[in-house]
Amino acid sequence: MEIIKGGVTAAKGFEAGYTAAGIKYKDRTDMALIYSKKPCKTAGTFTTNVVKAAPVQWDRKVVTGKAKSQAVIVNSGIANACTGAEGYGYCEETAKAAAKVLGVNADGVLIGSTGVIGMQMPMDRLKAGIAKLAEAKNSSLENGTLAAKAIMTTDTREKEIAVTFDIEGTTVTLGGMAKGSGMIHPNMCTMLSFLTTDAAISKKALQKALSEDIKDTYNMISVDGDTSTNDTVLLLANGAAKNEKIVEGTKSFRTFQKALRIVNEYLAKMMAGDGEGATALLEVTVRGAKSKKQAKVIAKSVVCSNLTKTAIAGHDANWGRILCAMGYSGENFDPEKVDLFFESAAGKLQIIEDGTALDYSEEKATEILSQPEVRAVADIKMGKASATAWGCDLTHGYIDINADYRS
Amino acid sequence: MEIIKGGVTAAKGFEAGYTAAGIKYKDRTDMALIYSKKPCKTAGTFTTNVVKAAPVQWDRKVVTGKAKSQAVIVNSGIANACTGAEGYGYCEETAKAAAKVLGVNADGVLIGSTGVIGMQMPMDRLKAGIAKLAEAKNSSLENGTLAAKAIMTTDTREKEIAVTFDIEGTTVTLGGMAKGSGMIHPNMCTMLSFLTTDAAISKKALQKALSEDIKDTYNMISVDGDTSTNDTVLLLANGAAKNEKIVEGTKSFRTFQKALRIVNEYLAKMMAGDGEGATALLEVTVRGAKSKKQAKVIAKSVVCSNLTKTAIAGHDANWGRILCAMGYSGENFDPEKVDLFFESAAGKLQIIEDGTALDYSEEKATEILSQPEVRAVADIKMGKASATAWGCDLTHGYIDINADYRS
C-alpha cells in the first residue's frame, strides 16, 4: 500500500475537467467533471436528512439502477436542494446535456451539487459549463487537482489523495477528492466525496466496502452539527487495472478495504481540519470502552461540543468541558475512572487521572493545544474497544462566514 | 393569575441574601441565600449528564430524603463538578456551616453551584460568605433581585418573576430566579433555577407539577447544545399562604400548574435570550405535527443548529438552513408540504409555501430578523400538535466569552 500523488485521475482510465461557469461565484472555477473511458460499477452513500437535494435523489436512482456510470458533473455554487420538481427536472436535463457532449448514457451520469439551498439552477450557464468541461477534460494529475479546487465552497484548500496497492500481482489504484467545510455533520454519509478506482470489483463488494467504511471515517467527523441535504459519497470502479476481480470475503477485498480506509480517513480528516473558520483539527479518541459503539458516541459528543471547540480555539486546556460533553453523550461510564491526555506535535500531557485533575503545567498544555492538529485521548477503563472522531475549533471565522453566507 | 414584581422573596415567609465572597470573581457579588422561616416541601429536577456535580448529588439526596428544606446556598464562581469525594465532602461542610448560622437542619440545606468545572471550593471564603448571607437576609423584593444578580456567571441580566393566583379563595404566590447563559442545553432539567411558593401543597403534587412542566419549558431551550453537569431546578413550598392544601387531579392543582408554567417559561426564555453572546431570542414553533413529541424534536433541532443561529446573527433569512435542520432532526415529514413564516415586532412574512420559496421581500425579511426577539413558525401539515423551542443567535460574543473562559 503506497500513497501516491494525485486524486481522481490517479487511477487508470479516469479523466477530469474544471471550468468557471459563473453559477454563483465570479472569478473562480465552480464546475468539475469526472469521466471514465470505460463504464464503471458505482457505489454510493447519501445523506439521511429527510430533506434530500435533487441530485441526491437523482444519484440514488443511478447507483441502484442497472446502467453503469461514466461521468460525474459537479457544481459548487448552488445546492439544488428544496427546489421541488423543477430542481429534479434540472438534474435530468443536466444528465442529458452531459450524455450528449460526452457520448455516454444519460442514465449513468451522476450529479453533485453544493452551495446555496433553495435557489434554482441557471441551466443555460450550467449547460455551457458542461460543454467546456467535456472539451477540457484529460487524465493529467493536474486536472484532478484543479477539479478538486473547483468543487470547493468555503473550503480553504483542495482535498485529494490516491493510493496504489497490489491485488494478486496486479497494481490497482484508488483515488479521490472531497469538499466540505460547513454544514458538516455527516450521518451515514457525508458532503461531496468522489472516489475513483481502476480495480475490477463486483458491484456488491464495492458498495459493501463503501457502506462499511464511511461509518468509521466520514460519519465520525463534525464541523457544526448540521447534517447537510446534499451529503454524497460516490465510488466509481472502471476495472482498467485488469486485476483478478475482487469479491467479498477474500484477501483482495480486505486489501481494497484497507486502501479505501486510507483514502476516506484522509479526506474526512481534511474536511474536519478545514472546517469553516477552523484553525485546528481536533482528534478525539476514546479507548477502554466496552464497545466500539460506546467509544464512537462519546468521541463524537466531544468533537461536537461548541464549548470544547471554543476552548480549543483559545488553546485553553478546559478539560471540564470535555468531561461534560462525554457525560451528556447518552452513553454510561464512571466519571471517577476517566484518564484524559492532550497530545500534539508539541508533546503529550496527562491532565486527569481517575476523574481528578493532576497538577499539570497549564503552560505546557497551552503549548500542546496551540498546534494545528491537537488530540484528546480519554480512557474510560471499561473494556478494550476504541474509536476516533474528528472535528475542529469554533472561531470568529465561523461566525464571519455564516452570519451572512448568502450575500 | 397576575404577574407581580419580585422573585424568590415574593411568596410569604421567604427571605434572600447576597454577598461578595470572592469565590472566583472580584468586585461583584457571587453568593446568594434563599431562606424560609418555615420548613418547606421541596421538589427538584437535575441534570441527566453522567458527570454530575457534587451539589447535584447532594441536592438529589435532600429532595428525596425525609427532611424538609429551609435554605438554599448558591455560589456562582465554582461549579464543584469533577471534584470527586473531596468536592462532595465540601457540600456536607457547606450544609453544616449554613445549618449552624441559620439554626436549621443540615439535612435540609440545598446547594447550588455554577462556574468553572474541576476546581475545588475555597471553603474558608465560602464559610465566611455563608455567615454574611445569614446576617444580610431579609424578605424585601430588592434582596430577591440582588440574589438573582449574585448567581449570574456570563449572564448579562438577572432573571426573576413572580405570580399570584387564587386557590379556593386564598391568594397564593409563586416566584423564582434563574441563571444560565452558556452550557445550556437542558435535558430533563436545566441550569440553576430556584422557585419559591407559599402554597400549601402535597410533596407528590409539587414534584409532579415540576417534573411535567420542565419538559415544555427548560427542556425546550438551548444555547449551545452542551448539557451541563450542574443543571438544577428546585421548587420550595412553605405553605405560608395557608390555602386549602393542593393535591393532584384537582382544579387547584391545574391552577398551580398554570402558574408554574408562566414562571418557568418566562425564566427559560430569559435564559435563551441571554445566551452567551446572544443578540436575539429565537423562538421556533412547529405546528401541524402528528404528535407533540414530533413537534418538539423538530423545533429543538432548529434552535440547536449552529448554521441557523449564525444566520439569525446576520439577520439573514437563510430559510434553507431551517429546513435542513428540520430534516436531520430524526423525525419524518414531507419537505414538499412545509410552510414557513418569520415573525417579530417588525411584522410577519411567509417565506415558504409547500416546500418552495415564495417571492418574498428580502428587505422585509431582514427587517423582521433584526429585532431582539424573532420567531420562525413551520407548519408541516400532518396533524394538530404543536410545540415551541427557544434558542439564541450565535455571535462573535460567544467565541469571545468561551475561547478563554477560565482566564
CSV table of C-alpha atoms in Angstrom, one decimal, chain B residues 102-365:
chain,number,residue,atom,x,y,z
B,102,LEU,CA,-29.3,29.8,60.3
B,103,GLY,CA,-30.4,27.5,63.0
B,104,VAL,CA,-31.8,24.9,60.6
B,105,ASN,CA,-31.4,21.2,59.9
B,106,ALA,CA,-28.3,20.4,57.8
B,107,ASP,CA,-30.2,17.6,56.1
B,108,GLY,CA,-32.4,20.2,54.6
B,109,VAL,CA,-29.8,22.6,53.3
B,110,LEU,CA,-29.8,22.7,49.5
B,111,ILE,CA,-26.7,23.8,47.5
B,112,GLY,CA,-26.4,25.3,44.0
B,113,SER,CA,-23.1,25.8,42.2
B,114,THR,CA,-22.1,27.2,38.8
B,115,GLY,CA,-18.9,28.2,37.3
B,116,VAL,CA,-15.6,26.5,36.5
B,117,ILE,CA,-15.5,22.7,36.4
B,118,GLY,CA,-12.7,20.9,38.1
B,119,MET,CA,-11.6,23.4,40.8
B,120,GLN,CA,-12.1,22.7,44.5
B,121,MET,CA,-14.2,25.1,46.6
B,122,PRO,CA,-12.2,27.5,48.8
B,123,MET,CA,-14.1,26.5,51.9
B,124,ASP,CA,-12.8,29.4,54.2
B,125,ARG,CA,-14.2,32.0,51.8
B,126,LEU,CA,-17.4,30.1,51.3
B,127,LYS,CA,-18.0,29.7,55.0
B,128,ALA,CA,-17.3,33.4,55.5
B,129,GLY,CA,-19.8,34.1,52.8
B,130,ILE,CA,-22.4,32.0,54.5
B,131,ALA,CA,-22.1,33.9,57.7
B,132,LYS,CA,-22.5,37.2,55.8
B,133,LEU,CA,-25.6,35.8,53.9
B,134,ALA,CA,-27.2,34.9,57.2
B,135,GLU,CA,-26.8,38.4,58.6
B,136,ALA,CA,-27.9,40.1,55.4
B,137,LYS,CA,-31.0,38.1,54.6
B,138,ASN,CA,-34.4,39.7,54.6
B,139,SER,CA,-37.8,39.4,52.9
B,140,SER,CA,-37.6,42.5,50.7
B,141,LEU,CA,-38.2,42.3,46.9
B,142,GLU,CA,-34.9,44.1,46.4
B,143,ASN,CA,-33.0,41.3,48.2
B,144,GLY,CA,-34.6,38.8,45.9
B,145,THR,CA,-33.4,40.8,42.9
B,146,LEU,CA,-29.9,41.1,44.2
B,147,ALA,CA,-29.8,37.4,45.0
B,148,ALA,CA,-30.8,36.8,41.3
B,149,LYS,CA,-27.9,39.1,40.3
B,150,ALA,CA,-25.4,37.3,42.6
B,151,ILE,CA,-26.0,33.9,40.9
B,152,MET,CA,-25.1,35.2,37.4
B,153,THR,CA,-22.0,34.0,35.6
B,154,THR,CA,-21.8,35.2,32.0
B,155,ASP,CA,-25.5,36.2,32.2
B,156,THR,CA,-25.9,39.9,31.3
B,157,ARG,CA,-29.1,40.4,33.3
B,158,GLU,CA,-30.8,38.9,36.4
B,159,LYS,CA,-33.8,36.6,35.8
B,160,GLU,CA,-36.7,36.7,38.1
B,161,ILE,CA,-40.5,36.6,38.0
B,162,ALA,CA,-43.4,36.1,40.4
B,163,VAL,CA,-47.2,35.4,40.0
B,164,THR,CA,-50.1,35.4,42.3
B,165,PHE,CA,-53.2,33.2,41.9
B,166,ASP,CA,-56.2,32.1,43.8
B,167,ILE,CA,-56.7,28.7,45.4
B,168,GLU,CA,-60.2,28.3,46.8
B,169,GLY,CA,-60.4,31.9,47.9
B,170,THR,CA,-56.8,32.2,49.2
B,171,THR,CA,-54.1,34.2,47.4
B,172,VAL,CA,-51.0,32.1,46.7
B,173,THR,CA,-47.7,33.4,45.3
B,174,LEU,CA,-45.1,31.6,43.3
B,175,GLY,CA,-41.8,33.3,42.3
B,176,GLY,CA,-38.4,32.3,41.1
B,177,MET,CA,-34.9,33.2,39.9
B,178,ALA,CA,-32.6,31.5,37.5
B,179,LYS,CA,-29.3,31.9,35.8
B,180,GLY,CA,-28.0,30.4,32.6
B,181,SER,CA,-26.1,31.7,29.7
B,182,GLY,CA,-23.6,29.1,28.5
B,183,MET,CA,-23.5,25.3,28.7
B,184,ILE,CA,-27.2,25.5,28.2
B,185,HIS,CA,-29.0,22.5,26.7
B,186,PRO,CA,-31.1,21.2,29.5
B,187,ASN,CA,-32.1,17.6,29.4
B,188,MET,CA,-34.8,16.7,31.9
B,189,CYS,CA,-33.9,19.8,33.8
B,190,THR,CA,-31.8,22.9,33.4
B,191,MET,CA,-29.2,25.2,34.8
B,192,LEU,CA,-29.8,26.8,38.1
B,193,SER,CA,-33.4,27.8,38.7
B,194,PHE,CA,-34.8,28.4,42.2
B,195,LEU,CA,-38.6,28.7,42.7
B,196,THR,CA,-40.4,29.6,45.9
B,197,THR,CA,-44.1,29.4,46.8
B,198,ASP,CA,-46.1,29.9,49.9
B,199,ALA,CA,-48.7,27.4,48.6
B,200,ALA,CA,-49.7,24.6,50.8
B,201,ILE,CA,-49.3,21.6,48.5
B,202,SER,CA,-48.6,17.9,48.9
B,203,LYS,CA,-45.0,16.9,48.2
B,204,LYS,CA,-46.2,14.4,45.5
B,205,ALA,CA,-48.2,17.1,43.7
B,206,LEU,CA,-45.3,19.5,44.0
B,207,GLN,CA,-42.8,17.1,42.3
B,208,LYS,CA,-45.3,16.1,39.7
B,209,ALA,CA,-46.1,19.6,38.7
B,210,LEU,CA,-42.4,20.4,38.4
B,211,SER,CA,-41.3,17.2,36.6
B,212,GLU,CA,-44.0,17.7,34.0
B,213,ASP,CA,-43.6,21.4,33.5
B,214,ILE,CA,-39.8,21.3,32.7
B,215,LYS,CA,-40.4,19.2,29.7
B,216,ASP,CA,-42.1,22.1,27.9
B,217,THR,CA,-40.0,24.9,29.4
B,218,TYR,CA,-36.4,24.4,30.4
B,219,ASN,CA,-36.0,21.3,28.3
B,220,MET,CA,-37.1,23.2,25.2
B,221,ILE,CA,-34.3,25.8,25.3
B,222,SER,CA,-30.7,25.5,24.0
B,223,VAL,CA,-27.9,28.0,23.9
B,224,ASP,CA,-25.0,25.8,22.7
B,225,GLY,CA,-26.1,22.1,22.8
B,226,ASP,CA,-23.9,21.5,25.9
B,227,THR,CA,-25.9,19.8,28.7
B,228,SER,CA,-24.3,21.0,31.9
B,229,THR,CA,-23.1,18.9,34.9
B,230,ASN,CA,-24.9,21.2,37.3
B,231,ASP,CA,-28.4,21.7,35.9
B,232,THR,CA,-30.8,22.0,38.9
B,233,VAL,CA,-34.3,23.3,39.4
B,234,LEU,CA,-35.6,23.5,42.9
B,235,LEU,CA,-39.1,24.3,44.0
B,236,LEU,CA,-39.7,25.1,47.7
B,237,ALA,CA,-43.2,25.3,49.1
B,238,ASN,CA,-43.6,26.6,52.7
B,239,GLY,CA,-47.4,26.6,53.0
B,240,ALA,CA,-47.4,30.2,54.4
B,241,ALA,CA,-50.3,31.2,52.3
B,242,LYS,CA,-52.5,28.9,54.4
B,243,ASN,CA,-54.6,27.8,51.4
B,244,GLU,CA,-56.5,24.6,51.3
B,245,LYS,CA,-53.8,22.0,50.6
B,246,ILE,CA,-53.3,21.4,46.9
B,247,VAL,CA,-53.3,17.7,45.8
B,248,GLU,CA,-53.1,16.1,42.4
B,249,GLY,CA,-56.0,15.9,40.0
B,250,THR,CA,-57.9,18.9,41.3
B,251,LYS,CA,-58.8,22.3,39.9
B,252,SER,CA,-56.4,23.9,42.4
B,253,PHE,CA,-53.6,21.6,41.1
B,254,ARG,CA,-54.3,22.8,37.5
B,255,THR,CA,-54.2,26.4,38.7
B,256,PHE,CA,-50.8,25.7,40.3
B,257,GLN,CA,-49.6,24.1,37.1
B,258,LYS,CA,-50.6,27.2,35.1
B,259,ALA,CA,-48.8,29.5,37.5
B,260,LEU,CA,-45.7,27.2,37.3
B,261,ARG,CA,-45.8,27.3,33.5
B,262,ILE,CA,-45.8,31.1,33.4
B,263,VAL,CA,-42.9,31.3,35.8
B,264,ASN,CA,-40.8,28.5,34.2
B,265,GLU,CA,-41.5,29.6,30.6
B,266,TYR,CA,-40.5,33.1,31.5
B,267,LEU,CA,-37.3,32.1,33.1
B,268,ALA,CA,-36.4,29.6,30.4
B,269,LYS,CA,-37.0,32.3,27.7
B,270,MET,CA,-34.9,34.7,29.7
B,271,MET,CA,-32.0,32.2,29.7
B,272,ALA,CA,-32.3,31.5,26.0
B,273,GLY,CA,-32.4,35.2,25.1
B,274,ASP,CA,-29.5,35.9,27.4
B,275,GLY,CA,-27.4,33.1,25.9
B,276,GLU,CA,-23.7,33.8,25.8
B,277,GLY,CA,-23.0,36.4,23.2
B,278,ALA,CA,-26.6,36.5,22.1
B,279,THR,CA,-28.3,39.5,20.5
B,280,ALA,CA,-31.6,37.8,19.8
B,281,LEU,CA,-34.0,35.3,21.3
B,282,LEU,CA,-35.0,32.8,18.6
B,283,GLU,CA,-38.4,31.2,19.1
B,284,VAL,CA,-39.3,28.3,16.8
B,285,THR,CA,-42.8,26.8,16.7
B,286,VAL,CA,-43.6,23.7,14.8
B,287,ARG,CA,-47.3,23.2,14.2
B,288,GLY,CA,-49.4,20.7,12.2
B,289,ALA,CA,-47.4,17.9,13.7
B,290,LYS,CA,-48.9,14.4,14.2
B,291,SER,CA,-47.7,14.4,17.8
B,292,LYS,CA,-46.3,16.8,20.4
B,293,LYS,CA,-43.1,14.7,20.5
B,294,GLN,CA,-42.6,15.1,16.8
B,295,ALA,CA,-43.1,18.9,17.0
B,296,LYS,CA,-40.7,19.2,19.9
B,297,VAL,CA,-37.9,17.2,18.2
B,298,ILE,CA,-38.1,19.3,15.0
B,299,ALA,CA,-38.4,22.6,16.8
B,300,LYS,CA,-35.5,21.8,19.1
B,301,SER,CA,-33.3,20.7,16.1
B,302,VAL,CA,-33.8,24.1,14.6
B,303,VAL,CA,-32.9,26.1,17.7
B,304,CYS,CA,-29.8,24.0,18.1
B,305,SER,CA,-28.5,24.4,14.5
B,306,ASN,CA,-25.3,26.5,14.5
B,307,LEU,CA,-26.0,27.5,10.9
B,308,THR,CA,-29.5,28.7,11.7
B,309,LYS,CA,-28.1,30.6,14.8
B,310,THR,CA,-25.4,32.3,12.8
B,311,ALA,CA,-27.9,33.3,10.1
B,312,ILE,CA,-30.1,34.9,12.7
B,313,ALA,CA,-27.0,36.7,14.0
B,314,GLY,CA,-26.6,38.1,10.5
B,315,HIS,CA,-30.4,38.9,10.2
B,316,ASP,CA,-30.2,36.7,7.1
B,317,ALA,CA,-33.4,34.9,6.0
B,318,ASN,CA,-31.5,31.8,5.1
B,319,TRP,CA,-34.5,29.5,5.3
B,320,GLY,CA,-32.7,26.6,3.7
B,321,ARG,CA,-30.8,26.1,6.9
B,322,ILE,CA,-34.0,25.9,8.9
B,323,LEU,CA,-35.5,23.3,6.5
B,324,CYS,CA,-32.1,21.4,6.6
B,325,ALA,CA,-32.2,21.4,10.5
B,326,MET,CA,-35.8,20.2,10.5
B,327,GLY,CA,-34.7,17.4,8.1
B,328,TYR,CA,-31.9,16.0,10.2
B,329,SER,CA,-34.0,16.1,13.4
B,330,GLY,CA,-34.7,12.4,13.2
B,331,GLU,CA,-38.4,12.9,12.7
B,332,ASN,CA,-40.1,12.2,9.4
B,333,PHE,CA,-42.2,14.7,7.4
B,334,ASP,CA,-42.7,15.7,3.8
B,335,PRO,CA,-40.5,18.7,2.9
B,336,GLU,CA,-42.7,19.4,-0.1
B,337,LYS,CA,-45.6,20.3,2.3
B,338,VAL,CA,-43.8,22.7,4.7
B,339,ASP,CA,-45.0,26.3,5.1
B,340,LEU,CA,-42.5,28.6,6.9
B,341,PHE,CA,-43.1,32.1,8.4
B,342,PHE,CA,-40.8,34.6,10.0
B,343,GLU,CA,-42.4,36.9,12.7
B,344,SER,CA,-41.3,39.6,15.1
B,345,ALA,CA,-42.3,43.0,16.3
B,346,ALA,CA,-41.5,44.3,12.8
B,347,GLY,CA,-44.1,42.1,11.1
B,348,LYS,CA,-44.9,38.7,9.7
B,349,LEU,CA,-43.8,37.2,6.4
B,350,GLN,CA,-44.5,33.8,4.7
B,351,ILE,CA,-41.2,32.6,3.2
B,352,ILE,CA,-42.1,29.1,2.0
B,353,GLU,CA,-45.3,27.5,0.8
B,354,ASP,CA,-45.4,23.8,0.2
B,355,GLY,CA,-41.7,23.5,0.4
B,356,THR,CA,-40.9,26.1,-2.2
B,357,ALA,CA,-39.7,29.7,-1.6
B,358,LEU,CA,-42.2,32.4,-2.3
B,359,ASP,CA,-41.2,35.7,-4.0
B,360,TYR,CA,-40.9,37.4,-0.6
B,361,SER,CA,-39.1,40.7,0.1
B,362,GLU,CA,-35.5,40.0,1.4
B,363,GLU,CA,-35.6,43.6,2.8
B,364,LYS,CA,-38.7,43.0,4.8
B,365,ALA,CA,-37.3,39.6,6.0
